[in-house]
CSV table of C-alpha atoms and ligand atoms in Angstrom, one decimal:
chain,number,residue,atom,x,y,z
A,814,MET,CA,-9.6,-160.6,110.6
A,815,LEU,CA,-11.8,-159.9,113.6
A,816,ILE,CA,-14.4,-157.9,111.7
A,817,LYS,CA,-15.3,-160.3,109.0
A,818,ARG,CA,-16.7,-163.5,110.4
A,819,SER,CA,-15.8,-165.7,107.5
A,820,PRO,CA,-12.4,-166.6,106.1
A,821,ASN,CA,-12.0,-165.2,102.7
A,822,GLY,CA,-11.5,-162.9,103.4
A,823,ILE,CA,19.4,-165.4,88.2
A,824,ASP,CA,20.1,-162.6,87.5
A,825,LEU,CA,17.7,-160.5,85.9
A,826,PRO,CA,17.7,-157.3,84.0
A,827,PHE,CA,16.1,-154.4,85.7
A,828,SER,CA,12.6,-155.6,86.1
A,829,SER,CA,11.5,-152.0,86.4
A,830,GLU,CA,12.5,-150.3,83.3
A,831,ILE,CA,9.6,-151.5,81.3
A,832,THR,CA,6.1,-150.1,80.9
A,833,PRO,CA,3.2,-150.8,80.7
A,834,ARG,CA,3.1,-153.1,83.6
A,835,GLU,CA,1.4,-155.9,81.8
A,836,ILE,CA,4.3,-156.1,79.5
A,837,PHE,CA,6.8,-155.9,82.4
A,838,GLU,CA,5.0,-158.7,84.1
A,839,SER,CA,4.8,-161.1,81.2
A,840,ARG,CA,8.4,-160.2,80.2
A,841,ARG,CA,9.8,-161.0,83.6
A,842,THR,CA,8.1,-164.4,83.7
A,843,PHE,CA,9.6,-165.1,80.3
A,844,ILE,CA,13.0,-163.8,81.3
A,845,LYS,CA,13.0,-165.9,84.4
A,846,GLN,CA,12.2,-169.0,82.5
A,847,LEU,CA,15.1,-168.3,80.2
A,848,ALA,CA,17.6,-166.9,82.5
A,849,VAL,CA,17.8,-168.7,85.7
A,850,GLY,CA,21.5,-168.9,86.4
A,851,SER,CA,22.7,-166.5,83.9
A,852,ILE,CA,25.0,-163.6,84.8
A,853,ALA,CA,23.7,-160.1,85.1
A,854,GLY,CA,25.6,-157.1,84.0
A,855,ALA,CA,27.1,-154.5,86.3
A,856,GLY,CA,25.1,-152.0,88.2
A,857,LEU,CA,22.2,-154.2,89.0
A,858,LEU,CA,22.2,-153.1,92.6
A,859,ASP,CA,21.7,-149.5,91.9
A,860,GLN,CA,18.5,-148.1,93.1
A,861,ALA,CA,16.5,-145.1,92.3
A,862,TRP,CA,14.0,-143.1,94.2
A,863,ALA,CA,11.7,-140.2,93.4
A,864,GLN,CA,9.8,-138.0,95.9
A,865,SER,CA,6.5,-139.2,94.6
A,866,GLY,CA,5.0,-142.1,92.7
A,867,ASN,CA,6.4,-145.5,93.0
A,868,ALA,CA,10.0,-145.1,92.1
A,869,LYS,CA,11.9,-147.9,90.5
A,870,LEU,CA,14.1,-150.1,92.7
A,871,ALA,CA,16.5,-152.4,91.0
A,872,ALA,CA,17.6,-155.7,92.6
A,873,ARG,CA,19.0,-159.0,91.6
A,874,LEU,CA,16.7,-162.0,91.8
A,875,ASN,CA,17.9,-164.4,94.5
A,876,PRO,CA,16.8,-167.7,92.9
A,877,ALA,CA,17.8,-169.7,96.0
A,878,TRP,CA,15.1,-168.0,98.0
A,879,SER,CA,12.5,-167.6,95.4
A,880,ALA,CA,9.4,-169.5,94.5
A,881,MET,CA,9.3,-170.2,90.8
A,882,GLU,CA,5.6,-169.9,90.6
A,883,LYS,CA,3.2,-167.7,88.7
A,884,GLN,CA,3.3,-164.3,90.3
A,885,THR,CA,0.2,-162.5,91.5
A,886,ALA,CA,-0.8,-159.7,89.3
A,887,TYR,CA,0.5,-156.3,90.5
A,888,LYS,CA,-3.1,-155.0,90.5
A,889,ASP,CA,-4.3,-157.7,92.8
A,890,ALA,CA,-1.3,-157.3,95.2
A,891,THR,CA,-1.9,-153.6,95.5
A,892,THR,CA,-5.7,-153.5,95.7
A,893,TYR,CA,-6.5,-156.4,97.9
A,894,ASN,CA,-4.8,-155.6,101.1
A,895,ASN,CA,-4.9,-155.7,104.9
A,896,PHE,CA,-3.7,-152.5,106.5
A,897,TYR,CA,-6.2,-151.6,109.2
A,898,GLU,CA,-4.6,-148.2,109.8
A,899,PHE,CA,-6.5,-147.3,106.5
A,900,GLY,CA,-9.7,-149.3,107.1
A,901,THR,CA,-10.8,-152.9,107.3
A,902,ASP,CA,-12.1,-153.5,103.8
A,903,LYS,CA,-9.6,-155.1,101.4
A,904,SER,CA,-10.0,-152.1,99.1
A,905,ASP,CA,-9.5,-149.4,101.8
A,906,PRO,CA,-5.7,-149.3,101.8
A,907,ALA,CA,-5.6,-148.7,98.0
A,908,HIS,CA,-8.2,-146.0,98.4
A,909,TYR,CA,-7.0,-144.2,101.5
A,910,ALA,CA,-3.2,-144.8,101.9
A,911,GLY,CA,-2.4,-141.9,99.7
A,912,THR,CA,-2.2,-139.8,102.9
A,913,LEU,CA,0.8,-141.8,104.2
A,914,LYS,CA,4.0,-139.9,103.7
A,915,PRO,CA,6.8,-142.5,103.3
A,916,ARG,CA,9.4,-139.7,103.1
A,917,PRO,CA,11.1,-138.4,105.1
A,918,TRP,CA,11.0,-141.5,107.4
A,919,THR,CA,13.3,-142.9,110.0
A,920,VAL,CA,13.5,-146.3,111.8
A,921,SER,CA,15.0,-146.4,115.2
A,922,ILE,CA,16.7,-149.6,116.4
A,923,GLU,CA,16.7,-149.8,120.1
A,924,GLY,CA,16.4,-151.9,123.3
A,925,GLU,CA,18.8,-154.6,124.2
A,926,VAL,CA,21.5,-153.6,121.7
A,927,LYS,CA,25.1,-152.5,122.1
A,928,LYS,CA,24.6,-149.9,119.3
A,929,PRO,CA,21.2,-148.3,119.2
A,930,PHE,CA,20.8,-146.2,116.0
A,931,THR,CA,18.4,-144.5,113.8
A,932,LEU,CA,18.4,-144.9,110.0
A,933,ASP,CA,16.6,-143.0,107.3
A,934,ILE,CA,15.3,-144.7,104.3
A,935,ASP,CA,18.3,-143.9,102.1
A,936,SER,CA,20.6,-145.5,104.7
A,937,LEU,CA,18.3,-148.5,104.9
A,938,LEU,CA,18.4,-148.9,101.2
A,939,LYS,CA,22.2,-148.9,101.3
A,940,LEU,CA,22.7,-151.1,104.3
A,941,ALA,CA,23.0,-154.3,102.3
A,942,PRO,CA,22.7,-155.3,98.6
A,943,LEU,CA,19.1,-155.4,97.6
A,944,GLU,CA,17.7,-158.7,96.4
A,945,GLU,CA,14.5,-159.7,94.8
A,946,ARG,CA,12.8,-162.6,96.4
A,947,VAL,CA,9.6,-164.1,95.1
A,948,TYR,CA,7.8,-165.3,98.2
A,949,ARG,CA,4.4,-166.8,98.9
A,950,LEU,CA,2.4,-164.8,101.4
A,951,ARG,CA,-0.4,-166.8,103.1
A,952,CYS,CA,-2.9,-164.8,105.0
A,953,VAL,CA,-4.6,-166.3,108.1
A,954,GLU,CA,-7.9,-165.5,106.4
A,955,GLY,CA,-7.3,-168.3,103.8
A,956,TRP,CA,-6.0,-166.5,100.8
A,957,SER,CA,-2.4,-166.3,99.4
A,958,MET,CA,-0.4,-164.4,96.8
A,959,VAL,CA,3.1,-164.8,95.2
A,960,ILE,CA,4.9,-161.5,95.3
A,961,PRO,CA,8.4,-160.4,94.1
A,962,TRP,CA,9.6,-158.5,97.1
A,963,ILE,CA,12.8,-156.4,97.3
A,964,GLY,CA,15.0,-156.2,100.4
A,965,TYR,CA,17.6,-158.1,102.3
A,966,SER,CA,17.7,-160.5,105.2
A,967,PHE,CA,16.7,-158.9,108.5
A,968,SER,CA,19.9,-160.5,109.9
A,969,GLU,CA,21.8,-157.5,108.4
A,970,ILE,CA,20.1,-155.2,110.8
A,971,ILE,CA,20.8,-157.6,113.7
A,972,LYS,CA,24.5,-157.7,112.8
A,973,LYS,CA,24.7,-153.9,112.8
A,974,ALA,CA,22.7,-153.6,116.1
A,975,GLU,CA,24.8,-156.1,118.0
A,976,PRO,CA,22.1,-157.3,120.4
A,977,THR,CA,23.1,-158.0,124.0
A,978,GLY,CA,22.7,-161.4,125.6
A,979,ASN,CA,19.4,-160.2,127.0
A,980,ALA,CA,17.8,-159.8,123.6
A,981,LYS,CA,15.5,-162.8,123.1
A,982,TYR,CA,12.9,-161.3,120.8
A,983,VAL,CA,12.5,-158.6,118.2
A,984,GLU,CA,9.5,-156.3,118.2
A,985,PHE,CA,8.4,-154.4,115.1
A,986,VAL,CA,6.3,-151.3,115.6
A,987,SER,CA,4.3,-149.7,112.8
A,988,LEU,CA,3.6,-146.0,112.5
A,989,ALA,CA,0.3,-144.9,114.2
A,990,ASP,CA,-0.4,-141.4,113.1
A,991,LYS,CA,-4.0,-140.3,113.0
A,992,LYS,CA,-3.2,-137.5,110.7
A,993,GLN,CA,-1.8,-139.8,108.0
A,994,MET,CA,-3.8,-143.0,108.9
A,995,PRO,CA,-7.6,-142.5,109.2
A,996,GLY,CA,-8.1,-146.1,110.6
A,997,VAL,CA,-6.0,-145.3,113.7
A,998,GLY,CA,-9.0,-143.4,115.1
A,999,SER,CA,-10.9,-146.7,115.2
A,1000,ARG,CA,-10.7,-149.2,118.1
A,1001,VAL,CA,-10.4,-152.2,115.9
A,1002,LEU,CA,-6.8,-152.8,117.3
A,1003,ASP,CA,-4.7,-151.3,120.0
A,1004,TRP,CA,-2.4,-149.0,118.1
A,1005,PRO,CA,0.4,-149.0,117.2
A,1006,TYR,CA,0.4,-152.3,115.3
A,1007,VAL,CA,3.1,-154.4,116.9
A,1008,GLU,CA,4.5,-157.7,115.7
A,1009,GLY,CA,7.4,-159.8,116.9
A,1010,LEU,CA,9.8,-162.7,116.3
A,1011,ARG,CA,12.0,-164.8,118.4
A,1012,MET,CA,15.7,-163.9,117.8
A,1013,ASP,CA,16.5,-167.1,115.9
A,1014,GLU,CA,13.4,-166.6,113.7
A,1015,ALA,CA,14.5,-163.0,113.1
A,1016,ASN,CA,18.0,-164.2,112.2
A,1017,HIS,CA,16.7,-166.7,109.7
A,1018,PRO,CA,17.8,-165.6,106.2
A,1019,LEU,CA,14.3,-165.9,104.9
A,1020,ALA,CA,13.1,-163.0,107.1
A,1021,LEU,CA,13.2,-160.1,104.7
A,1022,LEU,CA,13.5,-156.4,105.6
A,1023,THR,CA,11.4,-155.3,102.7
A,1024,LEU,CA,11.7,-152.0,100.8
A,1025,GLY,CA,10.1,-152.7,97.5
A,1026,MET,CA,8.0,-155.1,95.3
A,1027,TYR,CA,7.6,-155.7,91.6
A,1028,GLY,CA,10.7,-153.6,90.8
A,1029,GLU,CA,9.4,-150.5,92.7
A,1030,VAL,CA,9.6,-149.1,96.1
A,1031,LEU,CA,6.7,-150.3,98.3
A,1032,PRO,CA,3.4,-148.8,97.4
A,1033,ASN,CA,1.8,-147.1,100.5
A,1034,GLN,CA,-0.9,-149.7,100.8
A,1035,ASN,CA,1.7,-152.5,101.0
A,1036,GLY,CA,3.5,-150.9,103.9
A,1037,ALA,CA,5.8,-148.1,102.5
A,1038,PRO,CA,8.5,-147.4,103.0
A,1039,VAL,CA,9.7,-150.4,105.0
A,1040,ARG,CA,8.1,-153.6,106.3
A,1041,ILE,CA,9.1,-157.0,107.3
A,1042,ILE,CA,8.1,-160.2,105.4
A,1043,VAL,CA,8.2,-163.5,107.2
A,1044,PRO,CA,7.0,-165.9,104.5
A,1045,TRP,CA,6.6,-169.0,106.7
A,1046,LYS,CA,4.2,-167.3,109.0
A,1047,TYR,CA,0.7,-165.9,108.5
A,1048,GLY,CA,0.7,-162.6,106.8
A,1049,PHE,CA,-0.2,-160.6,109.9
A,1050,LYS,CA,3.3,-161.2,111.3
A,1051,SER,CA,4.6,-159.1,108.4
A,1052,ALA,CA,4.2,-155.6,110.0
A,1053,LYS,CA,4.0,-152.7,107.6
A,1054,SER,CA,5.4,-149.1,107.7
A,1055,ILE,CA,7.8,-149.8,110.5
A,1056,VAL,CA,9.2,-146.9,112.6
A,1057,LYS,CA,10.8,-148.8,115.5
A,1058,ILE,CA,12.6,-152.1,115.9
A,1059,ARG,CA,13.1,-153.1,119.5
A,1060,PHE,CA,15.3,-155.9,120.8
A,1061,VAL,CA,13.6,-157.2,124.0
A,1062,LYS,CA,13.9,-159.7,126.7
A,1063,ASP,CA,10.3,-160.8,126.9
A,1064,MET,CA,7.9,-162.1,124.3
A,1065,PRO,CA,6.3,-159.0,122.7
A,1066,ARG,CA,2.6,-158.4,123.1
A,1067,THR,CA,1.5,-158.3,119.5
A,1068,ALA,CA,-1.5,-156.5,118.1
A,1069,TRP,CA,-3.5,-159.5,117.0
A,1070,ASN,CA,-2.5,-161.6,120.0
A,1071,LEU,CA,-3.8,-158.8,122.3
A,1072,ALA,CA,-7.0,-158.5,120.3
A,1073,ALA,CA,-7.8,-162.2,120.2
A,1074,PRO,CA,-5.3,-164.4,122.0
A,1075,SER,CA,-7.2,-167.6,121.4
A,1076,GLU,CA,-7.2,-167.0,117.6
A,1077,TYR,CA,-3.8,-165.4,116.9
A,1078,GLY,CA,-0.8,-166.9,118.8
A,1079,PHE,CA,2.7,-165.4,118.9
A,1080,TYR,CA,4.2,-167.9,116.6
A,1081,SER,CA,1.5,-168.0,113.9
A,1082,ASN,CA,3.5,-170.4,111.7
A,1083,VAL,CA,1.5,-171.4,108.6
A,1084,ASN,CA,0.2,-174.9,109.7
A,1085,PRO,CA,-2.5,-176.7,107.8
A,1086,ASP,CA,-3.0,-179.1,110.8
A,1087,VAL,CA,-4.0,-176.4,113.3
A,1088,ASP,CA,-7.3,-174.8,112.5
A,1089,HIS,CA,-8.2,-171.3,113.3
A,1090,PRO,CA,-10.9,-171.5,115.9
A,1091,ARG,CA,-13.4,-170.3,113.3
A,1092,TRP,CA,-12.2,-172.0,110.2
A,1093,SER,CA,-9.9,-174.6,108.7
A,1094,GLN,CA,-6.4,-173.7,107.6
A,1095,ALA,CA,-6.0,-176.8,105.4
A,1096,THR,CA,-6.5,-175.0,102.1
A,1097,GLU,CA,-6.1,-171.6,100.6
A,1098,ARG,CA,-7.5,-169.5,97.7
A,1099,ARG,CA,-4.6,-168.2,95.5
A,1100,ILE,CA,-5.7,-164.7,94.5
A,1101,GLY,CA,-6.1,-164.6,90.8
A,1102,GLU,CA,-7.3,-168.2,90.6
A,1103,ASP,CA,-10.8,-167.3,91.5
A,1104,GLY,CA,-12.7,-169.1,88.8
A,1105,PHE,CA,-16.0,-170.8,89.7
A,1106,PHE,CA,-14.5,-174.3,89.3
A,1107,THR,CA,-11.1,-173.5,90.6
A,1108,ARG,CA,-10.0,-175.8,93.4
A,1109,LYS,CA,-8.4,-174.3,96.4
A,1110,ARG,CA,-4.8,-175.2,97.0
A,1111,LYS,CA,-3.6,-177.3,99.8
A,1112,THR,CA,-1.8,-175.2,102.4
A,1113,LEU,CA,1.7,-176.4,103.1
A,1114,MET,CA,3.4,-176.6,106.5
A,1115,PHE,CA,5.4,-173.5,107.1
A,1116,ASN,CA,3.9,-172.2,103.8
A,1117,GLY,CA,6.3,-174.6,102.0
A,1118,TYR,CA,9.4,-173.1,103.6
A,1119,SER,CA,10.6,-176.3,105.2
A,1120,ASP,CA,14.0,-174.9,105.9
A,1121,VAL,CA,12.7,-173.2,109.0
A,1122,ALA,CA,11.5,-176.5,110.6
A,1123,SER,CA,14.6,-176.8,112.7
A,1124,LEU,CA,13.7,-173.6,114.5
A,1125,TYR,CA,10.9,-175.4,116.2
A,1126,THR,CA,12.4,-178.8,117.0
A,1127,GLY,CA,10.9,-180.1,120.2
A,1128,MET,CA,8.1,-177.6,120.3
A,1129,ASP,CA,4.5,-178.5,120.3
A,1130,LEU,CA,3.1,-176.4,117.5
A,1131,ARG,CA,-0.5,-177.0,118.5
A,1132,LYS,CA,0.2,-175.3,121.8
A,1133,ASN,CA,2.6,-172.8,120.3
A,1134,PHE,CA,0.3,-171.8,117.5
B,2522,MTE,N1,0.8,-154.2,109.2
B,2522,MTE,C1,0.1,-153.1,109.8
B,2522,MTE,N2,0.8,-152.1,110.3
B,2522,MTE,N3,-1.3,-153.1,109.8
B,2522,MTE,C2,-2.0,-154.1,109.3
B,2522,MTE,O1,-3.3,-154.1,109.4
B,2522,MTE,N4,-2.0,-156.4,108.2
B,2522,MTE,C3,-1.3,-157.6,108.2
B,2522,MTE,C4,0.1,-157.4,107.6
B,2522,MTE,N5,0.8,-156.3,108.1
B,2522,MTE,C5,-1.3,-155.3,108.7
B,2522,MTE,C6,0.1,-155.2,108.7
B,2522,MTE,C7,-2.0,-158.7,107.5
B,2522,MTE,S1,-3.3,-159.3,108.2
B,2522,MTE,C8,-1.6,-159.1,106.3
B,2522,MTE,S2,-2.3,-160.5,105.5
B,2522,MTE,C9,-0.5,-158.5,105.5
B,2522,MTE,O2,0.0,-157.3,106.2
B,2522,MTE,C10,-1.0,-158.1,104.2
B,2522,MTE,O3,0.0,-157.5,103.4
B,2522,MTE,P1,-0.3,-157.0,101.9
B,2522,MTE,O4,-1.5,-156.1,102.0
B,2522,MTE,O5,0.9,-156.3,101.4
B,2522,MTE,O6,-0.6,-158.3,101.1
C-alpha cells in the first residue's frame, strides 16, 4: 500500500466434501440458488482438521449476513494477497507463506478484561457454532473480492472475556516471527502488524472471528489459523494470523496508521466520498472481472453494509477517516 504508488494494486450441505474445486465452486453457487431457506441435516457444524494441507471445515451458511453475489474464484482469493510479513507483491504470500506454522497456535486474550485467557485453535473452533458468511472485502488499493469466510461473530470472544468498564477498544496483534515470516526482516512496517476496533464496532455481529474460507481452514496466505474480518472497513483492518487480542483504554496505534497517518486513519470505513490522498475511492475493480472493457464497480458506503451506519451517528467521517 505504501510501496506501490498506484492503486491497483440456508443451509448448505458441506461445501467441502467435493473435489475438484471447480466443481465444488459451481455446485455451491447452484445449491445456493436452489436452497436458500431450506433445512440442513444434522451434523453440519462438525469440523475437521488435519495437520497439513487445508483441512475441510464445515459450517452452515448464514444467509442473513451473506452477500448473494458471484464469489471470487478460490485461486484468485489465494494468490492475490496482501500479507506483508511474506513480501509486498500480491503473489508473495502464496509463494512464501508455506513457512508459517499454523499449528500449534495460541491466542491470548488480555488487557482490560475480568477473565484473561489463552485459547488454542481447537478451543477457538469450538467456542461458538461456525457459520459461513459470504462477505465483500474491499481493499484500500481499489480492488475487491467476494469470499465465503467461516467463523463466528467476534462478540462471542468479548462475551467470554468480560471486558471491564475501561475497555474502550480492541487491539489485534499478528504474529511477527522472522523465522516463519521472511518479510518481518524488512522495514516496510513496524512489526508486529497491529489493528484495532472501537468496542462497539468489535461487538457488531458482522465483525467475524475467521477460521476458514471456501469450506476449508484458512490457507496460510489468507491469515491462518485465525484472523478478523471487518467487511465494512478497508481490508487492512482485517488483521491476519492473530496471536494476541488486547482490550485497551486508548485508541490502538495501528500498523498502517503509524506508517502513514495521513493516508490510513483508525476508522478506515469504506467510504466512496473520502478519497485516499493519492487516489479516488469512488470505484473498485472486482477481482475476476478484469476484461479490457469491464467497467469498474461503484464503491458503496460502508462497502454496502449499511447496518453499521448507526455506529457512527454524529461523527464527521471525513475527519474520522
Ligand atoms: N494482516 C497482516 N498481519 N499483514 C498484512 O500485511 N494486509 C491487510 C489485511 N491483513 C495484512 C493483514 C490488507 S492490506 C488486506 S487488503 C487484507 O489483509 C488482505 O486479505 P486477503 O489477502 O485474505 O485478501
